Coordinates of C-alpha atoms in Angstrom, one line a residue:
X121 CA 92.5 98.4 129.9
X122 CA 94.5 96.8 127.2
X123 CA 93.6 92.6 126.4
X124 CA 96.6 90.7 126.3
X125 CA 97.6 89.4 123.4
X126 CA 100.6 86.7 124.2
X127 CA 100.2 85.0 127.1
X128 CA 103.2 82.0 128.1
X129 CA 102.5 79.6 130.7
X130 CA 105.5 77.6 131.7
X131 CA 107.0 77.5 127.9
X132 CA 109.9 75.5 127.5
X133 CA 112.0 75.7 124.0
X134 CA 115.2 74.1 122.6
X135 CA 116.4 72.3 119.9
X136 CA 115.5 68.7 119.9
X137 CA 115.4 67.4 123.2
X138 CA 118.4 70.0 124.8
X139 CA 116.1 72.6 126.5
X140 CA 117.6 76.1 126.3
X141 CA 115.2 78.1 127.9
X142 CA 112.8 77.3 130.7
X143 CA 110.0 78.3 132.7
X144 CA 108.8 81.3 130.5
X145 CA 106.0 82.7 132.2
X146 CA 104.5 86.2 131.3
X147 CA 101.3 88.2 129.3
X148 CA 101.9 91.0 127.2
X149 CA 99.1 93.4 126.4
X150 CA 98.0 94.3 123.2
X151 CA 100.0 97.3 121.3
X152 CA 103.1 97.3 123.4
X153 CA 106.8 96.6 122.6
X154 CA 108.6 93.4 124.9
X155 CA 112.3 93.5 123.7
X156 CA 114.6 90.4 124.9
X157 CA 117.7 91.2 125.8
X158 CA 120.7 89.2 127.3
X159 CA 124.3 87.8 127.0
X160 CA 124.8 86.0 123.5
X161 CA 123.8 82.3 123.9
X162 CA 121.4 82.9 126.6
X163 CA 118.1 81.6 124.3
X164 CA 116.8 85.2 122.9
X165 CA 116.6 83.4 119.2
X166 CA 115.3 80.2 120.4
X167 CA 112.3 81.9 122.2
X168 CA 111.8 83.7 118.3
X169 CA 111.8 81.1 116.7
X170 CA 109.7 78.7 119.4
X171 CA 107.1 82.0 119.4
X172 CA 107.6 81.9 115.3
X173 CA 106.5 78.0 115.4
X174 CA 109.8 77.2 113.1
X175 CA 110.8 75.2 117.0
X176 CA 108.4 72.9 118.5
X177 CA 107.6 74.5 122.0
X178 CA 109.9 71.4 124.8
X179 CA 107.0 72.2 127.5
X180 CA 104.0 74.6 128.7
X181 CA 101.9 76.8 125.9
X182 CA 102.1 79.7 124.5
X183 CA 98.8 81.8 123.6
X184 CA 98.2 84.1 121.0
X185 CA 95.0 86.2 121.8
X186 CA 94.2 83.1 123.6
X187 CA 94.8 80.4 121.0
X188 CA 97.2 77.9 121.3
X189 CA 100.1 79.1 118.9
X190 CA 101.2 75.7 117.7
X191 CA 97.5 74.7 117.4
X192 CA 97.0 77.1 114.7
X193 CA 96.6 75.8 111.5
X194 CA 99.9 77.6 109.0
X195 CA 97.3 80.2 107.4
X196 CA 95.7 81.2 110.3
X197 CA 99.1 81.3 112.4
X198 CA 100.1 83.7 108.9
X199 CA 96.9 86.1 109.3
X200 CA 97.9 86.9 112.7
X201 CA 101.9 87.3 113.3
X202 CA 104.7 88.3 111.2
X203 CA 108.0 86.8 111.6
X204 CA 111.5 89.0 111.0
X205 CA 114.3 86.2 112.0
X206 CA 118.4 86.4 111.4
X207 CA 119.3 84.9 108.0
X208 CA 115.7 85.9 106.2
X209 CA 115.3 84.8 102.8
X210 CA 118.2 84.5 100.2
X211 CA 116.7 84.2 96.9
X212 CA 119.0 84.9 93.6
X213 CA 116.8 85.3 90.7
X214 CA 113.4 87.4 93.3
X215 CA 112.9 90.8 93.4
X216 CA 112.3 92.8 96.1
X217 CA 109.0 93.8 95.2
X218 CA 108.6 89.3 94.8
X219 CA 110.0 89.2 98.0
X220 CA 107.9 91.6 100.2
X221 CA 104.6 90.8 97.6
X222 CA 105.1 87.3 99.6
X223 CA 104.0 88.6 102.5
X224 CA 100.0 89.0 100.8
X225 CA 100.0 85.4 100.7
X226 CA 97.9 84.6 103.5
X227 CA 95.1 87.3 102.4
X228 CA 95.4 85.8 98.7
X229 CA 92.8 82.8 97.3
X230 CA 94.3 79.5 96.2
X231 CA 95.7 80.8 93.1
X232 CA 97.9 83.1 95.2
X233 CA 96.8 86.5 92.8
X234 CA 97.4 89.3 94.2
X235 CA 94.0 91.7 93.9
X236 CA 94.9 96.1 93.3
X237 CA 94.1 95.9 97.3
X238 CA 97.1 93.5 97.7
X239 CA 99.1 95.6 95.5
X240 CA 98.4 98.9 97.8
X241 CA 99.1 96.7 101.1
X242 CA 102.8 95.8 99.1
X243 CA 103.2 99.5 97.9
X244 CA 102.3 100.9 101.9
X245 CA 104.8 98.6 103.3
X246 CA 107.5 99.5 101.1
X247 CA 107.0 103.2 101.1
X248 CA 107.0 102.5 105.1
X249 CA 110.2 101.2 104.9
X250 CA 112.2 103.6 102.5
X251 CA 112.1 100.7 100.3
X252 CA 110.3 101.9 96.8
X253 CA 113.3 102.3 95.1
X254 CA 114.3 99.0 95.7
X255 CA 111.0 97.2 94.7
X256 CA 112.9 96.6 90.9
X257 CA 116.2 94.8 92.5
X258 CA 117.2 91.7 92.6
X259 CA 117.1 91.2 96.7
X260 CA 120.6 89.0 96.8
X261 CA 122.5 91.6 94.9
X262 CA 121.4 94.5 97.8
X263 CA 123.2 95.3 100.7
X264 CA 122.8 93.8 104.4
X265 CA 120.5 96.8 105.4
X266 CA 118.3 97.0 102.5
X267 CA 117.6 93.0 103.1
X268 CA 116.5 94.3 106.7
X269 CA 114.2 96.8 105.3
X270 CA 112.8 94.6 102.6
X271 CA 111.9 91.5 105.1
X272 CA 110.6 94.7 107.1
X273 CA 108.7 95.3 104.7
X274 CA 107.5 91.8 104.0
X275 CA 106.2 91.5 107.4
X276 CA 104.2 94.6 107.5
X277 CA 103.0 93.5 104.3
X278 CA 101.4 90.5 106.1
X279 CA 99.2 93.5 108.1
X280 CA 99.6 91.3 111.3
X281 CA 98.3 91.8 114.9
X282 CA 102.0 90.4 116.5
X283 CA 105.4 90.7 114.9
X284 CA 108.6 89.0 116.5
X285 CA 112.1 90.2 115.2
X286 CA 115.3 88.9 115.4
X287 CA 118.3 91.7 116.1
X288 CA 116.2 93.8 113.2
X289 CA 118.6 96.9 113.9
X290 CA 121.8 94.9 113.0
X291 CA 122.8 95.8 109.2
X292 CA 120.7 99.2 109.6
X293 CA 123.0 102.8 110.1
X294 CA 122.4 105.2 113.1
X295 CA 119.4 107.1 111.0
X296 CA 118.2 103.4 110.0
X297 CA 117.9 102.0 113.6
X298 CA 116.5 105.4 114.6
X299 CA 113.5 105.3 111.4
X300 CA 112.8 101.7 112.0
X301 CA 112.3 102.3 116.1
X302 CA 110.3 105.7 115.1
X303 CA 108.0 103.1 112.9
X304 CA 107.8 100.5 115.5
X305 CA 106.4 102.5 117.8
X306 CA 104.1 104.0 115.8
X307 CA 102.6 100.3 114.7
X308 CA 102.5 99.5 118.0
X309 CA 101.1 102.6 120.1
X310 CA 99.2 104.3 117.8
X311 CA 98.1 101.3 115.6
X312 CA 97.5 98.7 118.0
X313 CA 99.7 96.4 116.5
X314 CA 102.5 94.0 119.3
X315 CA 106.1 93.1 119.2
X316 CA 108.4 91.1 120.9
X317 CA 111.9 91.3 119.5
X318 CA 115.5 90.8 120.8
X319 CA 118.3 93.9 120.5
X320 CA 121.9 94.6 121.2
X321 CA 121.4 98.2 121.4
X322 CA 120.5 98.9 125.2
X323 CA 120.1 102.6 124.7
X324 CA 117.3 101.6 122.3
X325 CA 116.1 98.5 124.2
X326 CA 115.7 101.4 127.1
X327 CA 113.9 104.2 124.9
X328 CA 111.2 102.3 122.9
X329 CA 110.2 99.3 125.2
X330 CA 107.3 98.8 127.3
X331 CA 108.6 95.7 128.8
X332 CA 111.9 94.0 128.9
X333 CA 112.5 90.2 129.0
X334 CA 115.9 89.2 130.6
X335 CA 117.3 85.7 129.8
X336 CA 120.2 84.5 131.5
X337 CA 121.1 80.6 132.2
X338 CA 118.2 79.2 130.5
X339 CA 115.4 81.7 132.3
X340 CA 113.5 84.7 132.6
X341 CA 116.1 86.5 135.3
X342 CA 113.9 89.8 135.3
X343 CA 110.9 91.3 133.4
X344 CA 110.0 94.7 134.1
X345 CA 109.5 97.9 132.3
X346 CA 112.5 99.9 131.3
X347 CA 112.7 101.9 134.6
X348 CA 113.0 98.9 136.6
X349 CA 115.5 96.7 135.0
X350 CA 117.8 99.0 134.0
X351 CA 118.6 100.1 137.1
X352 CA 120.6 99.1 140.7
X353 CA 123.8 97.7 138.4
X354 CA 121.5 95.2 137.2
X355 CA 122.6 95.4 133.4
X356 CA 126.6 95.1 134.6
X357 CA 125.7 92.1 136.6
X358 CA 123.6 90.6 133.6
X359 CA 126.5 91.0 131.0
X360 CA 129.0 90.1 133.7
X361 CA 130.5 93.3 133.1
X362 CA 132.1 95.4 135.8
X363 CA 130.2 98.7 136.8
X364 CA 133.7 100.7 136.5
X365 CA 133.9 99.6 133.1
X366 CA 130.9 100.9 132.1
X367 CA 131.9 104.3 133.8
X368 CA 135.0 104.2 131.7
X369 CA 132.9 104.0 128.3
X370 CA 129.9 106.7 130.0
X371 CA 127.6 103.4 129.9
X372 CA 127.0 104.1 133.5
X373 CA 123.4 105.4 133.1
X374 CA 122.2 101.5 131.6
X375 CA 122.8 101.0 135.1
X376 CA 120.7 103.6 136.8
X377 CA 124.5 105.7 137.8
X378 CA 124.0 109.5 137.0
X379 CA 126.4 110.5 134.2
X380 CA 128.6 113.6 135.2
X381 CA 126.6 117.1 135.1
X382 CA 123.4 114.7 136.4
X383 CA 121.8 114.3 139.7
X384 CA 120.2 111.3 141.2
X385 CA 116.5 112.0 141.9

């Protein structure tokens, strides 16, 4: 039986003191996939960035591996989780080899030198990514989707045990969303590493996630595998979204309706 690796007791997180989410109260083993999903606004990013330690937690803890996230000193926060958040890093003169070489930092001495072991972790993680021929540009002067795979890459590049991502598929094409998910899964299920990140794409949120975390009016409204939140008309009643709407656009199946030609078990 898998440990778990995150554990959140009662977290509370918000900007200042506005809470925006409360209550969170879960455990998610180690190697599986939690995507949050939810109506824009509803706290998906604030969780992220609470998790990430870039918000102060408003109430309750949060455990990584059973150590107090926000306890942690900045290194040893670094050695352990990766962060992949909206807006990244915009740096004119880096490259983006610089960029995802900053992601060796916490294995790195004082002098921050990177050692031919540091140099095969940055190669690994950009070959992952379909980034290698991007190592030589200047990141600002890329596009939107090559960003996403060169943070991407800078996270791996951290080798973490936990990675939280912020709408990671949202600059990436169909065959870029479909690579990255096809590389998640594999960090996460065959190499042991966990994520928790936040999608628009249902279909995907559906396919690749062990558990999903649904946020509506500042809480946790449901958290359950795939099979048992999207299902019942759940996910029309989450997005406030009428159920013969989503049989207009063939979205019926996010909602556990049979598509035509199907049956119902």
């Amino acid at each position: 039986m898998k440990r778990d690796l995150l554990k959140l007791e009662d977290l509370a997180a918000g900007y200042g003191s506005r809470v925006v989410v409360d209550g969170l109260t879960l455990t998610l083993p180690a190697g599986q996939i939690m995507t949050l999903i939810g109506p824009n606004g509803a706290g998906k990013s604030t969780i992220l960035k609470t998790l990430a330690g870039e918000l102060a937690p408003l109430g309750g803890t949060a455990l990584l591996d059973g150590k107090n996230i926000y306890r942690m000193q900045r290194r040893e926060r670094a050695l352990q989780m990766a962060v992949v958040l909206t807006g990244g890093i915009r740096t004119e003169s880096m490259t983006c080899r610089e960029i995802v070489e900053k992601g060796r930092y916490p294995h790195t001495g004082t002098m921050g030198r990177l050692t031919p072991k540091d140099q095969e972790a940055v190669a690994r993680a950009l070959a992952a990514t379909r980034s290698a021929g991007l190592a030589d540009r200047i990141f600002s002067r890329i596009s939107d989707g090559q960003r996403q795979r060169v943070l991407l890459a800078c996270a791996l590049c951290q080798e973490p045990r936990f990675l939280l991502l912020d709408e990671p598929t949202s600059y990436l094409d169909l065959h870029g969303k479909l690579e990255f998910m096809e590389l998640l899964l594999r960090l996460c299920h065959e190499n042991g590493m966990t994520a928790v990140m936040s999608i628009h794409e249902l279909d995907l949120a559906r396919k690749v996630s062990d558990q999903i975390l649904c946020i509506r009016d500042g809480r946790a409204d449901r958290i359950g595998k795939p099979e048992d939140v999207f299902k019942g008309g759940y996910i029309a009643d989450l997005f406030d979204v009428s159920l013969q709407t989503m049989q207009r656009f063939g979205m019926e199946y996010l909602c556990g309706q049979p598509q035509e030609g199907e049956s119902e078990e």
